[in-house]
Amino acid sequence: MSSTLTSPEAKFLEQLAKNSQSWLESATDALEGRGNVEEWSDCPEAWKSLVAALPSGEARAAFKLVLQELLSGVSHSFLATLDGTTSLAESVQLEVCAQDSIPFKRFLHEFWPQQQ
């Protein structure tokens, strides 16, 4: 069992991290009144309510930290499901392969969040 990532595996995890970061930045922009939340959110009114309810400073910083933790947790859970370490594996096994048909490791979740 190799403890290093192949290039495709590393790129996959990097993209997942970039996606999480992009969502965090969108949420941060929404909280700071930047950007157009209507372009990406299905619930822009909820974001407006959060902006009104969370004063600048410590409360918003705490909310951003919680969002970051949740996004990382969702990414880790996705990887664990993909790796077959959840109850889904009792009935479904998934396999991801790079373009060269080499299967990804079955323990990518162990590299999260270190690869971020």
PDB file of C-alpha atoms in Angstrom:
ATOM      1  CA  MET A   1       0.000   0.000   0.000  1.00  0.00           C
ATOM      2  CA  SER A   2       1.699   3.174  -1.249  1.00  0.00           C
ATOM      3  CA  SER A   3       1.476   6.192   1.028  1.00  0.00           C
ATOM      4  CA  THR A   4       2.177   8.681  -1.756  1.00  0.00           C
ATOM      5  CA  LEU A   5      -0.287  10.021  -4.243  1.00  0.00           C
ATOM      6  CA  THR A   6      -0.035   9.561  -7.963  1.00  0.00           C
ATOM      7  CA  SER A   7      -0.198  12.740 -10.020  1.00  0.00           C
ATOM      8  CA  PRO A   8      -3.869  12.195 -10.987  1.00  0.00           C
ATOM      9  CA  GLU A   9      -4.822  11.510  -7.353  1.00  0.00           C
ATOM     10  CA  ALA A  10      -3.033  14.651  -6.185  1.00  0.00           C
ATOM     11  CA  LYS A  11      -4.710  16.715  -8.916  1.00  0.00           C
ATOM     12  CA  PHE A  12      -8.109  15.282  -7.925  1.00  0.00           C
ATOM     13  CA  LEU A  13      -7.607  16.229  -4.264  1.00  0.00           C
ATOM     14  CA  GLU A  14      -6.260  19.649  -5.236  1.00  0.00           C
ATOM     15  CA  GLN A  15      -9.357  20.291  -7.351  1.00  0.00           C
ATOM     16  CA  LEU A  16     -11.620  19.192  -4.504  1.00  0.00           C
ATOM     17  CA  ALA A  17      -9.763  21.612  -2.205  1.00  0.00           C
ATOM     18  CA  LYS A  18     -10.072  24.418  -4.774  1.00  0.00           C
ATOM     19  CA  ASN A  19     -13.792  23.766  -5.070  1.00  0.00           C
ATOM     20  CA  SER A  20     -14.214  23.945  -1.293  1.00  0.00           C
ATOM     21  CA  GLN A  21     -12.174  27.145  -1.177  1.00  0.00           C
ATOM     22  CA  SER A  22     -14.267  28.677  -3.959  1.00  0.00           C
ATOM     23  CA  TRP A  23     -17.489  27.977  -2.050  1.00  0.00           C
ATOM     24  CA  LEU A  24     -15.959  29.415   1.117  1.00  0.00           C
ATOM     25  CA  GLU A  25     -14.925  32.560  -0.757  1.00  0.00           C
ATOM     26  CA  SER A  26     -18.421  32.905  -2.238  1.00  0.00           C
ATOM     27  CA  ALA A  27     -19.934  32.591   1.233  1.00  0.00           C
ATOM     28  CA  THR A  28     -17.437  35.086   2.645  1.00  0.00           C
ATOM     29  CA  ASP A  29     -18.209  37.538  -0.147  1.00  0.00           C
ATOM     30  CA  ALA A  30     -21.929  37.143   0.530  1.00  0.00           C
ATOM     31  CA  LEU A  31     -21.412  37.844   4.245  1.00  0.00           C
ATOM     32  CA  GLU A  32     -19.399  40.947   3.407  1.00  0.00           C
ATOM     33  CA  GLY A  33     -21.952  42.173   0.858  1.00  0.00           C
ATOM     34  CA  ARG A  34     -19.613  41.593  -2.087  1.00  0.00           C
ATOM     35  CA  GLY A  35     -20.511  39.812  -5.295  1.00  0.00           C
ATOM     36  CA  ASN A  36     -23.925  38.781  -6.521  1.00  0.00           C
ATOM     37  CA  VAL A  37     -25.297  36.012  -4.335  1.00  0.00           C
ATOM     38  CA  GLU A  38     -28.256  35.580  -6.694  1.00  0.00           C
ATOM     39  CA  GLU A  39     -25.865  34.186  -9.321  1.00  0.00           C
ATOM     40  CA  TRP A  40     -24.888  31.114  -7.323  1.00  0.00           C
ATOM     41  CA  SER A  41     -27.308  30.628  -4.434  1.00  0.00           C
ATOM     42  CA  ASP A  42     -30.719  29.008  -4.449  1.00  0.00           C
ATOM     43  CA  CYS A  43     -31.497  30.890  -1.243  1.00  0.00           C
ATOM     44  CA  PRO A  44     -30.195  34.469  -1.572  1.00  0.00           C
ATOM     45  CA  GLU A  45     -32.764  35.756   0.929  1.00  0.00           C
ATOM     46  CA  ALA A  46     -31.292  33.458   3.589  1.00  0.00           C
ATOM     47  CA  TRP A  47     -27.850  34.943   2.925  1.00  0.00           C
ATOM     48  CA  LYS A  48     -29.288  38.433   3.290  1.00  0.00           C
ATOM     49  CA  SER A  49     -30.819  37.404   6.616  1.00  0.00           C
ATOM     50  CA  LEU A  50     -27.450  36.073   7.793  1.00  0.00           C
ATOM     51  CA  VAL A  51     -25.728  39.313   6.805  1.00  0.00           C
ATOM     52  CA  ALA A  52     -28.275  41.255   8.852  1.00  0.00           C
ATOM     53  CA  ALA A  53     -28.093  38.858  11.810  1.00  0.00           C
ATOM     54  CA  LEU A  54     -24.301  38.543  11.997  1.00  0.00           C
ATOM     55  CA  PRO A  55     -22.576  41.759  12.905  1.00  0.00           C
ATOM     56  CA  SER A  56     -19.128  42.369  11.442  1.00  0.00           C
ATOM     57  CA  GLY A  57     -16.228  41.040  13.434  1.00  0.00           C
ATOM     58  CA  GLU A  58     -16.143  38.055  15.739  1.00  0.00           C
ATOM     59  CA  ALA A  59     -19.537  36.532  14.845  1.00  0.00           C
ATOM     60  CA  ARG A  60     -18.826  36.570  11.106  1.00  0.00           C
ATOM     61  CA  ALA A  61     -15.308  35.227  11.655  1.00  0.00           C
ATOM     62  CA  ALA A  62     -16.757  32.355  13.702  1.00  0.00           C
ATOM     63  CA  PHE A  63     -19.371  31.638  11.021  1.00  0.00           C
ATOM     64  CA  LYS A  64     -16.677  31.555   8.319  1.00  0.00           C
ATOM     65  CA  LEU A  65     -14.642  29.129  10.424  1.00  0.00           C
ATOM     66  CA  VAL A  66     -17.677  26.884  10.846  1.00  0.00           C
ATOM     67  CA  LEU A  67     -18.353  26.995   7.093  1.00  0.00           C
ATOM     68  CA  GLN A  68     -14.753  26.026   6.395  1.00  0.00           C
ATOM     69  CA  GLU A  69     -15.027  23.095   8.794  1.00  0.00           C
ATOM     70  CA  LEU A  70     -18.300  21.948   7.220  1.00  0.00           C
ATOM     71  CA  LEU A  71     -16.944  22.150   3.672  1.00  0.00           C
ATOM     72  CA  SER A  72     -13.875  20.171   4.678  1.00  0.00           C
ATOM     73  CA  GLY A  73     -16.056  17.625   6.473  1.00  0.00           C
ATOM     74  CA  VAL A  74     -18.310  17.178   3.449  1.00  0.00           C
ATOM     75  CA  SER A  75     -15.249  16.705   1.231  1.00  0.00           C
ATOM     76  CA  HIS A  76     -13.805  14.123   3.627  1.00  0.00           C
ATOM     77  CA  SER A  77     -17.149  12.295   3.787  1.00  0.00           C
ATOM     78  CA  PHE A  78     -17.362  12.280  -0.008  1.00  0.00           C
ATOM     79  CA  LEU A  79     -13.886  10.762  -0.216  1.00  0.00           C
ATOM     80  CA  ALA A  80     -14.682   8.188   2.475  1.00  0.00           C
ATOM     81  CA  THR A  81     -17.801   7.163   0.545  1.00  0.00           C
ATOM     82  CA  LEU A  82     -15.796   6.937  -2.665  1.00  0.00           C
ATOM     83  CA  ASP A  83     -13.138   4.876  -0.868  1.00  0.00           C
ATOM     84  CA  GLY A  84     -15.683   2.354   0.394  1.00  0.00           C
ATOM     85  CA  THR A  85     -15.357   3.098   4.106  1.00  0.00           C
ATOM     86  CA  THR A  86     -19.049   3.800   4.694  1.00  0.00           C
ATOM     87  CA  SER A  87     -22.044   1.467   4.939  1.00  0.00           C
ATOM     88  CA  LEU A  88     -22.652   1.985   1.213  1.00  0.00           C
ATOM     89  CA  ALA A  89     -19.739  -0.381   0.617  1.00  0.00           C
ATOM     90  CA  GLU A  90     -21.914  -3.256   1.857  1.00  0.00           C
ATOM     91  CA  SER A  91     -23.905  -3.014  -1.374  1.00  0.00           C
ATOM     92  CA  VAL A  92     -21.986  -0.720  -3.722  1.00  0.00           C
ATOM     93  CA  GLN A  93     -18.283  -0.474  -4.475  1.00  0.00           C
ATOM     94  CA  LEU A  94     -17.075   2.485  -6.500  1.00  0.00           C
ATOM     95  CA  GLU A  95     -13.839   2.779  -8.395  1.00  0.00           C
ATOM     96  CA  VAL A  96     -12.257   5.902  -9.826  1.00  0.00           C
ATOM     97  CA  CYS A  97      -9.605   5.517 -12.477  1.00  0.00           C
ATOM     98  CA  ALA A  98      -7.306   8.017 -14.103  1.00  0.00           C
ATOM     99  CA  GLN A  99      -7.310   8.378 -17.874  1.00  0.00           C
ATOM    100  CA  ASP A 100      -4.645   5.688 -18.059  1.00  0.00           C
ATOM    101  CA  SER A 101      -7.125   3.273 -16.379  1.00  0.00           C
ATOM    102  CA  ILE A 102      -5.005   3.066 -13.219  1.00  0.00           C
ATOM    103  CA  PRO A 103      -7.407   2.911 -10.262  1.00  0.00           C
ATOM    104  CA  PHE A 104      -7.170   5.522  -7.531  1.00  0.00           C
ATOM    105  CA  LYS A 105      -6.182   4.399  -4.045  1.00  0.00           C
ATOM    106  CA  ARG A 106      -8.982   3.120  -1.823  1.00  0.00           C
ATOM    107  CA  PHE A 107      -7.892   5.443   1.016  1.00  0.00           C
ATOM    108  CA  LEU A 108      -7.870   8.947  -0.499  1.00  0.00           C
ATOM    109  CA  HIS A 109      -9.835  10.228   2.506  1.00  0.00           C
ATOM    110  CA  GLU A 110      -6.715   9.647   4.609  1.00  0.00           C
ATOM    111  CA  PHE A 111      -4.955  12.392   2.619  1.00  0.00           C
ATOM    112  CA  TRP A 112      -7.658  14.946   3.419  1.00  0.00           C
ATOM    113  CA  PRO A 113      -7.116  17.709   4.612  1.00  0.00           C
ATOM    114  CA  GLN A 114      -3.330  17.348   4.490  1.00  0.00           C
ATOM    115  CA  GLN A 115      -3.370  17.769   0.709  1.00  0.00           C
ATOM    116  CA  GLN A 116      -5.177  21.148   0.939  1.00  0.00           C
TER     117      GLN A 116
END
